[in-house]
Structures are given as structure tokens and as C-alpha cells.
XYZ file of C-alpha atoms in Angstrom:
434
model
C 0.094 0.000 -0.345
C 1.578 3.396 -0.986
C 1.900 6.177 1.771
C -1.032 8.135 0.477
C -3.271 5.008 0.487
C -2.243 4.585 4.323
C -2.794 7.828 5.057
C -6.271 7.965 3.297
C -6.868 4.353 5.437
C -5.938 5.967 8.605
C -8.400 8.952 8.187
C -11.148 6.689 7.608
C -10.819 4.814 10.689
C -10.521 7.973 12.313
C -13.919 8.920 10.991
C -15.322 5.336 12.206
C -13.596 6.068 15.727
C -15.770 9.233 15.440
C -18.791 7.782 14.767
C -18.544 4.894 17.205
C -17.885 7.764 19.637
C -21.005 9.738 19.086
C -22.938 6.445 18.749
C -21.474 5.303 22.660
C -22.323 8.542 24.115
C -25.515 9.231 22.385
C -27.023 5.793 23.275
C -28.527 6.894 26.271
C -30.657 9.406 24.302
C -32.426 6.748 22.356
C -33.192 4.667 25.838
C -34.369 7.272 28.075
C -37.843 5.896 28.872
C -37.073 1.873 28.935
C -33.837 2.817 31.107
C -35.537 5.401 33.354
C -38.685 2.354 34.182
C -36.150 -0.132 34.780
C -33.782 1.508 36.924
C -36.293 3.667 38.449
C -34.921 6.973 37.294
C -36.255 10.311 37.250
C -35.975 12.976 34.138
C -33.394 14.994 36.638
C -31.555 11.962 37.030
C -31.472 11.429 33.150
C -30.034 14.669 32.728
C -27.112 14.262 34.867
C -26.596 11.168 32.993
C -26.351 13.039 29.727
C -24.922 15.882 30.493
C -22.875 16.447 33.836
C -21.447 12.478 33.889
C -20.594 13.081 30.422
C -18.969 16.755 29.676
C -17.392 17.653 32.872
C -14.774 14.996 32.653
C -14.750 15.262 28.799
C -14.058 19.221 28.680
C -11.328 18.968 31.411
C -9.845 15.691 30.064
C -9.873 17.105 26.269
C -7.190 19.793 27.499
C -5.054 17.784 29.512
C -5.158 15.135 26.692
C -4.754 17.405 24.147
C -1.269 18.148 26.039
C -0.559 14.147 26.004
C -1.100 14.452 22.183
C 1.530 16.753 21.629
C 4.372 14.514 23.558
C 3.459 11.045 22.962
C 1.954 8.432 20.340
C -1.287 10.022 18.850
C -2.481 6.298 17.844
C -1.763 4.766 20.992
C -3.641 7.606 22.491
C -6.570 6.996 20.053
C -6.218 3.195 21.202
C -6.036 3.933 24.750
C -9.375 6.129 24.400
C -11.429 3.811 22.524
C -10.457 1.107 24.957
C -11.152 2.981 27.836
C -14.933 4.350 26.258
C -15.925 0.713 24.710
C -15.123 -0.809 28.037
C -17.221 2.060 30.123
C -20.326 1.881 27.567
C -20.168 -2.353 27.802
C -20.452 -1.802 31.317
C -23.219 0.583 31.106
C -25.491 -2.290 29.976
C -24.764 -3.858 33.233
C -25.401 -1.281 35.635
C -27.904 -1.833 38.247
C -28.548 1.508 39.589
C -28.059 5.341 38.861
C -24.210 5.447 40.673
C -23.077 2.799 38.831
C -24.430 4.070 35.336
C -23.079 7.499 36.432
C -19.507 6.422 36.700
C -19.702 4.387 33.558
C -20.767 7.824 31.955
C -17.896 9.580 33.500
C -15.688 7.111 32.008
C -17.031 7.303 28.510
C -16.277 11.024 28.642
C -12.708 10.365 29.949
C -12.393 8.042 27.072
C -13.629 10.002 24.245
C -11.832 13.133 25.461
C -8.661 11.676 23.695
C -10.034 11.192 20.350
C -10.520 14.845 18.795
C -7.095 16.281 19.801
C -4.854 13.328 18.611
C -7.046 12.817 15.674
C -6.643 16.526 14.317
C -2.831 16.092 15.119
C -2.601 13.127 13.340
C -3.999 14.125 10.402
C -1.937 17.520 9.962
C 1.433 15.391 10.200
C -0.169 12.546 7.538
C -1.004 15.516 4.758
C 1.192 17.988 3.587
C -0.116 21.803 4.537
C -1.833 22.096 1.034
C -3.544 18.741 1.036
C -5.280 18.726 4.373
C -8.486 20.424 3.247
C -10.235 17.353 1.909
C -8.891 14.734 5.041
C -9.981 17.343 7.520
C -13.326 17.911 5.669
C -13.696 14.255 5.830
C -13.224 14.123 9.338
C -15.726 16.756 10.284
C -18.324 15.471 7.915
C -18.001 12.548 9.684
C -18.697 14.293 12.994
C -21.806 16.290 10.786
C -23.713 12.983 9.988
C -22.760 10.711 12.704
C -25.624 11.727 14.700
C -28.170 10.424 11.822
C -26.240 7.373 11.674
C -25.969 7.054 15.230
C -29.972 7.254 15.721
C -30.283 4.453 12.846
C -28.217 2.186 13.827
C -29.133 2.158 17.811
C -32.859 1.824 16.313
C -32.034 -1.233 14.394
C -30.135 -2.933 17.357
C -32.889 -2.000 19.818
C -35.360 -3.651 17.564
C -33.226 -6.251 16.962
C -32.941 -7.201 20.577
C -36.723 -6.487 21.498
C -37.302 -9.152 19.285
C -35.043 -11.705 20.932
C -32.329 -12.021 17.966
C -29.573 -11.981 20.200
C -30.652 -14.723 22.117
C -28.017 -17.127 21.052
C -25.066 -15.120 22.394
C -25.865 -16.573 25.879
C -27.620 -13.851 27.527
C -30.186 -13.976 30.224
C -33.684 -14.394 28.311
C -35.199 -11.307 30.579
C -32.080 -9.042 29.562
C -33.599 -5.529 28.424
C -32.961 -4.319 25.017
C -31.155 -1.352 25.732
C -28.733 -3.386 27.747
C -27.567 -5.452 24.784
C -27.715 -2.005 22.898
C -24.864 -0.753 25.127
C -22.974 -3.822 25.139
C -23.261 -4.638 21.689
C -21.942 -0.934 20.848
C -19.491 -1.141 23.644
C -17.660 -4.205 22.112
C -17.623 -2.869 18.598
C -14.993 -0.381 19.620
C -12.379 -3.380 20.843
C -12.730 -4.651 16.712
C -11.540 -1.061 15.846
C -8.768 -1.146 18.139
C -7.514 -4.403 16.639
C -7.578 -2.767 13.248
C -5.620 0.585 14.350
C -3.058 -1.779 15.975
C -1.956 -2.540 12.082
C -1.216 1.309 11.460
C 1.726 3.084 12.271
C 2.248 6.710 13.893
C 2.873 9.455 11.660
C 5.782 11.405 11.885
C 5.714 14.484 13.907
C 6.040 17.720 12.558
C 7.335 19.274 16.034
C 6.725 18.833 19.230
C 6.142 21.359 22.519
C 8.042 21.515 25.284
C 6.514 22.486 28.869
C 8.383 26.098 29.048
C 6.889 26.819 25.625
C 3.403 25.995 26.370
C 3.748 27.953 29.400
C 5.093 30.913 27.539
C 2.353 30.471 24.906
C -0.606 29.839 27.282
C 0.376 33.628 28.972
C 0.692 34.898 25.658
C -2.945 33.575 24.598
C -4.207 34.993 28.107
C -3.043 38.054 27.376
C -4.629 38.345 23.656
C -7.784 36.777 24.574
C -7.777 39.996 27.619
C -6.854 42.735 25.299
C -9.651 41.635 22.894
C -12.144 40.239 24.904
C -15.221 42.469 23.769
C -14.892 40.379 20.522
C -13.976 36.862 21.841
C -16.327 36.733 24.858
C -19.530 37.554 22.925
C -18.390 34.988 20.453
C -17.423 32.050 22.541
C -20.827 32.535 24.566
C -22.650 32.998 21.622
C -21.174 29.814 20.435
C -21.797 27.973 23.933
C -25.499 29.223 24.088
C -26.057 27.471 20.741
C -24.446 24.106 22.058
C -26.541 24.404 24.744
C -29.475 24.203 22.632
C -28.008 21.622 20.723
C -26.810 19.239 23.367
C -30.349 19.763 24.961
C -32.233 19.202 21.888
C -30.065 15.841 20.946
C -30.867 14.449 24.721
C -34.530 15.098 24.650
C -35.823 15.037 21.330
C -36.034 11.363 21.025
C -37.792 11.140 24.353
C -40.460 13.720 23.465
C -41.155 12.086 19.929
C -41.741 9.012 21.730
C -43.756 10.522 24.523
C -45.554 12.570 22.805
C -46.272 11.211 19.014
C -46.041 7.834 20.059
C -42.432 7.245 17.821
C -40.264 3.987 19.074
C -36.659 3.366 18.263
C -37.554 1.402 15.463
C -39.530 4.504 13.864
C -36.770 6.610 14.835
C -34.355 4.507 13.109
C -36.460 4.717 10.131
C -37.453 8.381 10.169
C -35.387 10.702 12.328
C -32.147 8.904 11.546
C -31.958 9.124 7.391
C -33.438 12.670 7.823
C -30.811 13.478 10.176
C -28.214 12.444 8.336
C -29.540 14.154 4.802
C -29.660 17.322 6.567
C -25.976 17.257 8.027
C -24.594 16.303 5.108
C -26.407 19.185 3.117
C -26.265 21.871 5.473
C -22.533 22.649 5.189
C -22.323 21.806 2.018
C -24.847 24.268 0.979
C -23.641 26.865 3.744
C -20.085 26.768 2.120
C -21.601 28.372 -1.071
C -22.442 31.437 0.932
C -19.389 31.900 3.394
C -16.628 32.325 0.960
C -18.156 34.949 -0.816
C -19.422 36.698 2.245
C -15.467 36.449 3.685
C -14.403 38.002 0.425
C -16.887 41.023 0.519
C -17.173 41.681 4.329
C -14.395 39.635 5.975
C -14.979 37.678 9.113
C -17.757 40.602 9.747
C -19.801 38.818 6.966
C -19.486 35.510 8.308
C -20.855 36.261 11.712
C -23.603 38.125 10.387
C -24.213 35.045 8.514
C -24.365 32.760 11.566
C -26.166 35.093 13.069
C -28.928 34.840 10.779
C -28.590 30.834 10.269
C -28.797 30.213 14.189
C -32.601 31.518 13.949
C -33.536 28.745 11.319
C -32.471 26.401 14.048
C -35.788 27.606 16.543
C -38.045 25.848 14.586
C -36.926 22.499 15.591
C -36.979 23.428 19.269
C -40.967 23.906 18.666
C -41.491 20.864 17.113
C -43.827 19.311 19.610
C -46.179 22.038 18.012
C -46.119 20.100 14.969
C -49.801 18.081 13.846
C -48.125 14.627 13.589
C -45.052 12.783 14.139
C -43.270 12.767 10.886
C -43.550 16.327 10.554
C -42.463 16.577 14.197
C -39.412 14.281 13.294
C -38.916 16.757 10.359
C -38.470 19.447 12.295
C -35.952 18.142 14.852
C -33.784 16.772 12.409
C -33.558 19.975 10.418
C -31.028 21.514 13.413
C -29.015 18.981 11.703
C -28.109 21.202 9.054
C -27.841 24.088 11.380
C -25.591 23.532 14.377
C -22.576 22.014 12.000
C -22.745 25.070 9.979
C -22.226 27.471 12.877
C -19.689 25.328 14.051
C -17.980 25.982 10.586
C -18.373 29.848 10.950
C -17.242 29.864 14.010
C -14.237 27.511 14.043
C -13.046 29.384 10.674
C -13.522 32.794 12.469
C -11.041 31.954 15.368
C -8.707 30.451 13.158
C -8.322 33.963 11.263
C -8.801 36.038 14.479
C -5.958 34.022 16.996
C -2.577 34.508 15.868
C -0.974 31.400 14.077
C 0.790 30.019 17.538
C -2.086 30.517 19.815
C -4.790 28.664 17.154
C -4.676 25.301 19.113
C -5.356 26.809 22.428
C -8.137 29.509 21.076
C -10.111 26.544 19.274
C -9.575 24.628 22.392
C -11.480 26.565 24.324
C -14.679 26.327 22.418
C -14.821 22.583 23.113
C -14.137 23.605 27.029
C -17.177 26.096 26.823
C -19.280 24.306 24.981
C -19.027 20.890 27.108
C -19.434 22.716 30.446
C -22.133 25.236 29.398
C -23.875 23.388 26.529
C -23.457 20.085 27.220
C -24.028 19.839 31.106
C -26.722 22.907 31.381
C -28.662 21.839 28.034
C -30.117 18.538 29.136
C -30.301 19.352 32.835
C -32.363 22.386 32.567
C -34.896 20.818 29.930
C -35.101 17.589 32.774
C -35.344 20.136 35.518
C -38.504 21.990 33.836
C -40.285 18.754 32.800
C -39.679 17.418 36.451
C -39.953 20.419 38.866
C -42.155 22.722 36.896
C -44.364 21.203 34.537
C -44.495 18.023 36.651
C -45.361 15.410 33.891
C -42.986 13.496 31.320
C -45.373 14.057 28.436
C -44.682 17.901 28.737
C -40.731 17.491 27.908
C -41.585 18.965 24.397
C -42.761 22.321 26.281
C -39.454 22.185 27.973
C -37.341 21.891 25.411
C -39.015 25.015 23.654
C -38.326 27.140 26.815
C -34.711 26.217 26.946
C -33.758 26.115 23.085
C -35.591 29.165 21.910
C -34.298 31.400 24.480
C -30.673 29.808 24.207
C -30.874 30.529 20.390
C -32.120 34.236 20.506
C -29.368 34.884 22.743
C -26.521 33.128 20.724
C -28.130 34.872 17.820
C -27.548 38.588 19.513
C -23.638 37.567 21.210
C -22.777 36.862 17.250
C -24.272 39.843 16.289
C -22.146 41.909 19.115
C -18.849 39.778 17.938
C -19.882 40.887 14.318
C -19.644 44.722 15.290
C -16.201 43.907 17.567
C -14.214 42.075 15.074
C -12.113 44.704 13.737
C -12.007 46.774 16.598
C -8.294 47.068 18.186
C -7.867 46.927 21.998
C -8.589 49.346 23.947
C -5.261 51.276 25.150
C -7.193 51.518 28.270
C -7.057 47.723 29.185
C -3.172 47.984 29.620
C -2.598 44.807 27.846
C -0.411 44.201 24.967
C -2.486 42.415 22.008
């Protein structure tokens, strides 16, 4: 196999690893009610499992493991991460109570935190600078469509387990379908590890030392403070949008089931393919408008575009008002086109606004804030409204609307503020060197 073919094979495996990570973290969203019933959980506990249990360690671990990726074998780090999160996903299928499931979700977050920093670093060393666009595009497209594929595959597995098609695997006769799903998805990661062992680590273009990272971190902080009128609203807007994104992803499948009677098999047939279609089409169509806007109006044009695009996600938060289940599923899936486009606009803006030596940490801050604010807050707020305010699981659709719509409006407002400040020089009164 040629070196180019080996590089593309590695990228394909990284895309598959990304797909598995999305499936393993998202299974819980598709089995909320059967899991809730068997383990005697309430919606607040489910919200904690969806957000805090996974998100907190994922955010903190991502920063730490990003530093590890700069010094040690990235292939081995990815293998380590897959082994950790796959084992934890398998163990979640054996959980007997909230505490055991919470612990499993924490470990899933730790394992998955290793993937992104190591994968992005690897791709940069597998391809020269003028040929990184397509492999990075493939990797990011895989991330965008992964949620829809996860819905489809998980729904198929749940339906097969409910039909007792896995009885020959030696499982107890009364083993729940959601437990079988967790265990099968976790086991699939071990196969990927065996394949990754055949790949070789790419030669590293350069490595960072601790003193350099410390000095770079100080300069990054100074630059952030000096341009806080631009960066703070941009980061807050992005995190607010992903509060809506994570909240919707966590509870929309449950809403479609509780309000419209769509089970896992129907979600696999309807919501999964629609989400894949929208996720593939959104960034593709958006890119047609982004480049002309940037050429004409610079980063300000891109930010005004993302402010307008954010409003297009609001109908997905109002899906509970739909006339029937298929229309509701269509509205929910439509957001799969919007959130990846928001991410594309914000990340490319950050790449141009951070100086080259600071871009890695500057972009990594989005992962930290989006996870701590978005992944933790979004699902939990919806659960609290359903459990403590409306006091009715069937009202989860109203809870989704009350969280998503304000979050998106706030995000849109912050993008407008950032657009107005994007070309401003640091205020001399700040006393901080740009």
C-alpha cells in the first residue's frame, strides 16, 4: 500500500472512531424511557447522566489529553481512549442503579476526550499543508452525519434486541434491549482497536516543550483579555447555541416517543435518515455563501451570516407543536443542518482571529465552554423543567421549547455583538498588549 493510501486508510479509521464515539455517547438519548423505568430514575437523574456525567470529565480531560497528544504517540492515545470508552459503554449495559450508570458515563467521557486532539494532530502530520483540506473535511463531515447514523443504527439494534434476535449470544432471557444495545456498541470498539494496531504513527512535524507551552499560554491569555470585547461574546454565543444543540439531542427522541408515539424502530427509519441528509446538506450549502461573504465583508460578514443562520434552528425547538410525528421528526432533524454550519463559521473565524501560535488553545476553548455550558446545562435544564415545573414527563416538548428558543436568541445576539467588535483594536485603557 502506498503512503498516500495508508494516510487515507488512517483517516477512514479515525472517521469510524468518531462515529463510534457519537453512538456510544448518544445511546442513552434513545433509551431514556425503558432505562428510566427499569432503574427507577427520574428525568433530573437522566439529565445528569446525559450532561454532567459525560460532559465535565470530557471537557477537562480534553485539555489535558491534548497536551499528551503533543508529546506521545497519538495512535496509542486513540487506542487507549477507545478501549476506555468501549469498556465503559459495555459496563453501562450491566449497570444496576444510577450510581453505576453515572460512573460508566464519566469513564466514557474520559475515553472520548482523547480522540479529537489526537486525530486532528495526526491528520496534520499525515498530509502536507496544501492537502489537508479534504481529509479534515472528511473527518468533520463524519462528525456532522454521525448523529443521524447513530440514531438509525441504535434503533435497529434496539428493535433486533427486542425481537430476541440476540438470544443465541448467551444472554439471560429477560435481558433488556437497552442493555444489549450498550453491550454490542461497546464491543464494536474492541474490533476497531485491533484494526488500528496495524497502522503506524505518523512522523511528528514538531513537538512542544513545557516552557514553550507555558509562555504560549500566557501570550494567549493576554491576547484574549486584550480582545475580550470580541472573543467573549463569540465564545458565549457559540456555547449558548450548543446548549440548545445538546439539550435537543438529549431529549428530542424522548419527546417524539412520549408525545407522538414514535419508538426506537420508527426513529431509526424516520429521524436517522433525515438527520444524515440535513447534516450533509447544511455545511455543503452554507459553504456556497461563506466564501463570497468573507471576500466581500471579511469575518464580519461570516459572523452576520451565522447570526442569521442561528434563527433557522428555532423551528426544531418547537417540534412539539407539529401536527403529527413525521412532521415533528422533520423539524427535529432540520437542526442537523444548522448546528454544524454554526460550528464551521465560528471555528474558521477563530482560526483567522487568533495568531498562528495561539490557534490550538484558542479553538480548544470552544470545546471546553461548549461542553461545560452546553452539554451539562442543556439536558439538565430541560429535565428540571419537566420534573419540577411541569411535573409531567409528557410535557418534555414544552421544556425543550422553553430552553432552546431563548438559548438560540441569546446566541444570535452575541454573534451580532461579536460581528460589530471583530475589527476593533484593543482599548489602550486595558493596559494589555495585543
